[in-house]
Short mmCIF file of N, CA, C and O in Angstrom, two decimals:
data_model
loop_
_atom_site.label_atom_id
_atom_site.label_comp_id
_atom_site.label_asym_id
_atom_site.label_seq_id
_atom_site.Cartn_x
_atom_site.Cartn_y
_atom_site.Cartn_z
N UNK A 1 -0.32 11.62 16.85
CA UNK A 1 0.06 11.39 15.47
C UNK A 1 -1.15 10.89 14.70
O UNK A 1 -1.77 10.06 15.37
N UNK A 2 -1.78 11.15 13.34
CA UNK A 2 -2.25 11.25 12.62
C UNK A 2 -2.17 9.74 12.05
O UNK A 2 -1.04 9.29 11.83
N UNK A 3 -3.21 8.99 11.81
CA UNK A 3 -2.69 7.87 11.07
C UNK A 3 -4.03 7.51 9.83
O UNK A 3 -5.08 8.06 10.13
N UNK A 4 -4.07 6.80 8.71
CA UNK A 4 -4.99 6.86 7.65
C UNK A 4 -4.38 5.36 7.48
O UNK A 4 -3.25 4.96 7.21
N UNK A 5 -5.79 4.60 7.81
CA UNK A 5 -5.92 2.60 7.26
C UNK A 5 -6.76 2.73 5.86
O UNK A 5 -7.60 3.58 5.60
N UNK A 6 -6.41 1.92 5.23
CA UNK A 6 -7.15 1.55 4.03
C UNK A 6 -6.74 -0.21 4.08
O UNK A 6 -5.89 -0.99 4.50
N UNK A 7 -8.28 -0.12 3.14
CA UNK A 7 -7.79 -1.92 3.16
C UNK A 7 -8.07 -1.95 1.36
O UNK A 7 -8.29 -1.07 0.53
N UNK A 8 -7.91 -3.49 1.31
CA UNK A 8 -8.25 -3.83 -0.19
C UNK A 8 -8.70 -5.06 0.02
O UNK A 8 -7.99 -5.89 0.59
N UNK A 9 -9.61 -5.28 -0.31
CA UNK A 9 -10.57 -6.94 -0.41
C UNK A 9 -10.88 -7.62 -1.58
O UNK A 9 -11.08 -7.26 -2.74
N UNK A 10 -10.88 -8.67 -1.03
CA UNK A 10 -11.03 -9.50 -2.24
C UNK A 10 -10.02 -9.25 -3.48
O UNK A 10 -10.44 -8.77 -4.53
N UNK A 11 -8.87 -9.56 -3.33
CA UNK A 11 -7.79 -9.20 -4.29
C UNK A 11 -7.66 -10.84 -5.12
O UNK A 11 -7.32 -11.62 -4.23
N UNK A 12 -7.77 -11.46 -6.21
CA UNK A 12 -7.74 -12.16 -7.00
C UNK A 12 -6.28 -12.80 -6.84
O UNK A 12 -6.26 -13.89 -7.42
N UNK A 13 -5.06 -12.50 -6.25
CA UNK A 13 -3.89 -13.14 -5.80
C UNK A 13 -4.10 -14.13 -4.64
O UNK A 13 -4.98 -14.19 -3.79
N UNK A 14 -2.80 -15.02 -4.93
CA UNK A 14 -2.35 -15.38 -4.02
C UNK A 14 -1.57 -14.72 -2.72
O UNK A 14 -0.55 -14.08 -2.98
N UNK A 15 -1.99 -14.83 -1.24
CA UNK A 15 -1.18 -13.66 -0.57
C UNK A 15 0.16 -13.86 -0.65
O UNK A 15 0.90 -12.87 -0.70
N UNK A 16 0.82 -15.44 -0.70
CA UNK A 16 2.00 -15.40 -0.68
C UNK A 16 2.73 -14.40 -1.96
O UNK A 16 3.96 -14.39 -1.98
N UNK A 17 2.30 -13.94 -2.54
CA UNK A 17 3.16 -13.64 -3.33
C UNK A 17 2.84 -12.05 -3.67
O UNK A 17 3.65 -11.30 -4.22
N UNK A 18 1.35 -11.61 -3.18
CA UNK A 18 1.31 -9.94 -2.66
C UNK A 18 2.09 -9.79 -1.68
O UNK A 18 2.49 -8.63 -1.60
N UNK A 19 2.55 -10.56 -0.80
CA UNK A 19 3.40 -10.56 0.59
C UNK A 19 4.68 -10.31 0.28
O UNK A 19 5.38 -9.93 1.23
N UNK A 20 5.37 -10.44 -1.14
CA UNK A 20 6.72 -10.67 -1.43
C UNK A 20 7.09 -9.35 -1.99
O UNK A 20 8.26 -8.98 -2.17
N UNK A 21 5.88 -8.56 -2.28
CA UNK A 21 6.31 -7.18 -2.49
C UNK A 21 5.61 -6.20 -1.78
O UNK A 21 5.82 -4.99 -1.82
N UNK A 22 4.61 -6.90 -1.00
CA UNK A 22 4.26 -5.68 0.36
C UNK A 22 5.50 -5.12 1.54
O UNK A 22 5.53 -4.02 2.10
N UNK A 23 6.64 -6.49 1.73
CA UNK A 23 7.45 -6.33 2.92
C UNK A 23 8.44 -5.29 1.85
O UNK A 23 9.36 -4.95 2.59
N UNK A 24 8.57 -4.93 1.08
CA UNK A 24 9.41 -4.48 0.53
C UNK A 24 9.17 -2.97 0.94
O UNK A 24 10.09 -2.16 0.99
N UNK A 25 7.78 -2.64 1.24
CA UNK A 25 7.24 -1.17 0.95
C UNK A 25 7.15 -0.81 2.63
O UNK A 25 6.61 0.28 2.85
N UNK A 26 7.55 -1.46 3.69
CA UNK A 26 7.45 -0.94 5.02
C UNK A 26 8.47 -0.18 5.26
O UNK A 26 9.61 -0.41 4.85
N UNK A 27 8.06 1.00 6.09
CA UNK A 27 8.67 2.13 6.13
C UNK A 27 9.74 2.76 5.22
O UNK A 27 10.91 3.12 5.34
N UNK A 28 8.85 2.74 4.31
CA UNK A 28 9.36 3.62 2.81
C UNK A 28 8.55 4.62 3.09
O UNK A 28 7.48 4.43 3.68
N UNK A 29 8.98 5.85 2.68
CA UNK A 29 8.00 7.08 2.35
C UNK A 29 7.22 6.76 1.36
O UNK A 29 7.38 5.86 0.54
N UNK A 30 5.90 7.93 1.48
CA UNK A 30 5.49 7.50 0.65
C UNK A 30 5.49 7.22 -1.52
O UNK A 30 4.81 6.66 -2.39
N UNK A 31 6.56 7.94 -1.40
CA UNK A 31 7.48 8.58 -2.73
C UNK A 31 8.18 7.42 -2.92
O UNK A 31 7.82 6.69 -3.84
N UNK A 32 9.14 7.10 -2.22
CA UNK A 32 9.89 6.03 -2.17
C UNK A 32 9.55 4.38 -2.70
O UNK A 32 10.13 3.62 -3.47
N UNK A 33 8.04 4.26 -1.65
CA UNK A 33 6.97 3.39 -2.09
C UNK A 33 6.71 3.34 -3.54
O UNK A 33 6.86 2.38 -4.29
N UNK A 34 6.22 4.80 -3.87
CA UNK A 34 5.41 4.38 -5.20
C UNK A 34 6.28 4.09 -6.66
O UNK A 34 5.80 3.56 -7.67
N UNK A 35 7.95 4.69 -6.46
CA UNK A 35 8.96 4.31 -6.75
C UNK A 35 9.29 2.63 -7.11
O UNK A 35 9.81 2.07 -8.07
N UNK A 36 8.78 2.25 -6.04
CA UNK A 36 9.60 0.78 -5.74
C UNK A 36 8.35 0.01 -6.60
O UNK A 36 8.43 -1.01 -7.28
N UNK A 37 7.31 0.77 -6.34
CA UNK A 37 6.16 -0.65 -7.00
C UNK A 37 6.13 -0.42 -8.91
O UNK A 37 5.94 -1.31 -9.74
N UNK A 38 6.42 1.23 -9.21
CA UNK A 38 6.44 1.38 -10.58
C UNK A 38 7.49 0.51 -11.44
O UNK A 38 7.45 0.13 -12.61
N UNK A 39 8.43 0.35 -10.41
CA UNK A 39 9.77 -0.22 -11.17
C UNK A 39 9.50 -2.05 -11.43
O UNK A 39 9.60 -2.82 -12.38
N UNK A 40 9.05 -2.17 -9.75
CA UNK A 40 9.58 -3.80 -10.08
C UNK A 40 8.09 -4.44 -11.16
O UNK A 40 7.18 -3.63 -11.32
N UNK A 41 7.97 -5.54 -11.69
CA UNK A 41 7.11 -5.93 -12.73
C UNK A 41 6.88 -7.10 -12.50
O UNK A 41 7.26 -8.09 -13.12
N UNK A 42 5.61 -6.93 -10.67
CA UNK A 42 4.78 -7.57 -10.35
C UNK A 42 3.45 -7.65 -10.77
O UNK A 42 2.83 -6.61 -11.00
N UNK A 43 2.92 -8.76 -10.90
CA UNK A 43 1.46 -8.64 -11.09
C UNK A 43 0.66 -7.90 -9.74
O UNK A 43 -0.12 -7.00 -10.05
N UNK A 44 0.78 -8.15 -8.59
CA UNK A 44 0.66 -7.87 -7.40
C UNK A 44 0.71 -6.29 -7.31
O UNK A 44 -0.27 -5.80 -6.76
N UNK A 45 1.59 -5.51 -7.69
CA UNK A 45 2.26 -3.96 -7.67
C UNK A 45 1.32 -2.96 -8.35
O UNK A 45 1.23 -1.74 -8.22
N UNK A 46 0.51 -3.99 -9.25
CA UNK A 46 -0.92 -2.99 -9.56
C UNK A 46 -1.89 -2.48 -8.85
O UNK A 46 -2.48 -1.39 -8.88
N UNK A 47 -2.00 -3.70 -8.05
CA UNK A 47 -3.34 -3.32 -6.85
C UNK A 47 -2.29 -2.77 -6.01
O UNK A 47 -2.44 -1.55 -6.10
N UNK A 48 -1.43 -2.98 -5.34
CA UNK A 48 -0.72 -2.03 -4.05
C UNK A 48 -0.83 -0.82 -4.84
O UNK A 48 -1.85 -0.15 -4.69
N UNK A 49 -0.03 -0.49 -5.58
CA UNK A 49 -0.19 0.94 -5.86
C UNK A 49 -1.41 1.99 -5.84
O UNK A 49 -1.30 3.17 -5.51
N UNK A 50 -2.54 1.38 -6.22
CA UNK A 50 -4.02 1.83 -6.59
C UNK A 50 -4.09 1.89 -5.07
O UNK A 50 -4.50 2.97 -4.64
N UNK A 51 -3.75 0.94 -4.11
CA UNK A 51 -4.38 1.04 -2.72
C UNK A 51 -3.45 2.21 -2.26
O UNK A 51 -3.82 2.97 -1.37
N UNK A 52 -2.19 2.37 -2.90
CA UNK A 52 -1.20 3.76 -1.76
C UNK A 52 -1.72 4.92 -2.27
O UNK A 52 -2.12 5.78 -1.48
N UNK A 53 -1.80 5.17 -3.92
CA UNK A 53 -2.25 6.36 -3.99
C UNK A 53 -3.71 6.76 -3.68
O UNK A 53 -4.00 7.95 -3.54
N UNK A 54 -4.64 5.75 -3.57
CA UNK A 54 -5.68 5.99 -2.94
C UNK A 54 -5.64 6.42 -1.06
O UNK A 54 -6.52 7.08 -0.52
N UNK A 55 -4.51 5.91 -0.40
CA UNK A 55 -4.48 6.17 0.82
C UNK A 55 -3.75 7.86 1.03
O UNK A 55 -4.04 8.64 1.94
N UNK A 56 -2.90 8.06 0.09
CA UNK A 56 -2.69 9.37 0.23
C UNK A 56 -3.66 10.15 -0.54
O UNK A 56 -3.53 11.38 -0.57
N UNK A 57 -4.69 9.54 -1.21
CA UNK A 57 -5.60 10.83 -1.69
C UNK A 57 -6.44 11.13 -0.56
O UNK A 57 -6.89 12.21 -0.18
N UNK A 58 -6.59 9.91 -0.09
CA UNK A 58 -7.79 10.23 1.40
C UNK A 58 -6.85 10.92 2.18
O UNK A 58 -7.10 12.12 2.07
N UNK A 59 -5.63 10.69 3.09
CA UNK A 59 -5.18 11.47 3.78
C UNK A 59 -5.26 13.14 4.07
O UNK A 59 -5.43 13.79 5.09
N UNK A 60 -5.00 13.56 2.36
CA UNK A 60 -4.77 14.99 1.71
C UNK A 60 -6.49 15.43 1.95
O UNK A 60 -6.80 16.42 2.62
N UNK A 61 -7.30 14.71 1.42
CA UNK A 61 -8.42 15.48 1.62
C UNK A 61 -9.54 15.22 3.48
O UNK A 61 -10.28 15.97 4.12
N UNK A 62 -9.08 13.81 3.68
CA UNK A 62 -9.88 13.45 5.04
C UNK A 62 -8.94 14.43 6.44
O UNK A 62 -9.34 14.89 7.51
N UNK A 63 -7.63 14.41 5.80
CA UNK A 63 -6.97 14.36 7.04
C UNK A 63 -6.15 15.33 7.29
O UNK A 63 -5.43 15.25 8.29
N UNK A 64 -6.06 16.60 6.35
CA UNK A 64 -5.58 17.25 5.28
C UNK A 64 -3.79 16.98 5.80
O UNK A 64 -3.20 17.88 6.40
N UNK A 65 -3.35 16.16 5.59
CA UNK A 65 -1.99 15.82 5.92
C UNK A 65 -1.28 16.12 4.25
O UNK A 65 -1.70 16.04 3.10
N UNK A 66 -0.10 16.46 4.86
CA UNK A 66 0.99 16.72 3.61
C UNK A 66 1.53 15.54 3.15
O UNK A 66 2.31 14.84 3.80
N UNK A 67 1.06 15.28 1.85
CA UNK A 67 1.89 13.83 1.17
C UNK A 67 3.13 13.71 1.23
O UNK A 67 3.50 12.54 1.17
N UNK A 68 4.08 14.60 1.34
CA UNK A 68 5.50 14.72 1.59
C UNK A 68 6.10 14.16 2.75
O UNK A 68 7.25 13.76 2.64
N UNK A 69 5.25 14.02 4.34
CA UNK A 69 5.48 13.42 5.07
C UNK A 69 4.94 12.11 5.69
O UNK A 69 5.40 11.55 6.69
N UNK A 70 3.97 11.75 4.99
CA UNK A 70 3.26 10.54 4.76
C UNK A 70 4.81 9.21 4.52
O UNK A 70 5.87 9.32 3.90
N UNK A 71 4.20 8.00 5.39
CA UNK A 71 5.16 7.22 4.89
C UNK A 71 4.55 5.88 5.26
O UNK A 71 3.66 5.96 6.10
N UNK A 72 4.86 4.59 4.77
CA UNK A 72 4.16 3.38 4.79
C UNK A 72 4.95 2.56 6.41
O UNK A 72 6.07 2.09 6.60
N UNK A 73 3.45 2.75 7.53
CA UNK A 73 4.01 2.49 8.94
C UNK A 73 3.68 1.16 8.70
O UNK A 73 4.67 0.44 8.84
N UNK A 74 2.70 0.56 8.40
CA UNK A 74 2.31 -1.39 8.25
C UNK A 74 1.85 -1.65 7.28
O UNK A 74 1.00 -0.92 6.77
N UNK A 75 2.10 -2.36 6.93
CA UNK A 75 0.95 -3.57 5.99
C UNK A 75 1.17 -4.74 6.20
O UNK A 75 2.22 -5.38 6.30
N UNK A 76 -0.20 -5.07 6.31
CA UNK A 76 -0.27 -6.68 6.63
C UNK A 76 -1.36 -6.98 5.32
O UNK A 76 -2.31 -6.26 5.02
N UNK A 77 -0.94 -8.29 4.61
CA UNK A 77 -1.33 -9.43 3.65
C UNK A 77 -2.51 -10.45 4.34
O UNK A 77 -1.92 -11.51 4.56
N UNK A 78 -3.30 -10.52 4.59
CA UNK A 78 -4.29 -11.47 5.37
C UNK A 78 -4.72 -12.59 4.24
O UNK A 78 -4.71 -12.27 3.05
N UNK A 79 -4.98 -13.45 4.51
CA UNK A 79 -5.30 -14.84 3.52
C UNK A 79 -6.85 -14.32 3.52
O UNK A 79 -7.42 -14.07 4.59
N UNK A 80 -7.57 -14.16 2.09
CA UNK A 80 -8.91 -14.05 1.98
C UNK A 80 -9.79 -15.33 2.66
O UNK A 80 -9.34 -16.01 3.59
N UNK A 81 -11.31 -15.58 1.94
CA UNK A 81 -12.20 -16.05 2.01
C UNK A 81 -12.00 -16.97 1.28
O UNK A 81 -12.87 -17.82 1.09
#
């Protein structure tokens, strides 16, 4: 199975509270995902989003995988620097 990591650093949040809408997005497709972050009206849901559609743009071109079956297997929130 095919898998595509992306990270995001140095994010200007607090994790507790990127954490409160990252658990929301595990094993959502990836449609489903970008659904859930357009709607709710987090500060946090800006950068996730920029990081999913950036992970399915790499997929489509690194990995040439079909965005249709793409779906969000982990995310983990790590406490910065």
């Amino acid at each position: 199975m095919n898998t595509q990591t992306v990270k995001l650093k140095y994010l200007q949040l607090a994790p507790r509270k990127v954490r409160l809408a990252a658990t929301v997005l595990k094993g959502l497709s990836v449609n489903e995902a970008e659904a859930q972050l357009l709607v709710n009206p987090q500060r946090a849901n800006v950068a996730l989003l920029k990081l999913l559609r950036s992970a399915v743009s790499s997929a489509k071109q690194n990995g040439k995988l079909n965005p249709a079956n793409l779906f969000v297997k982990e995310i983990r929130v790590d406490r910065g620097p």
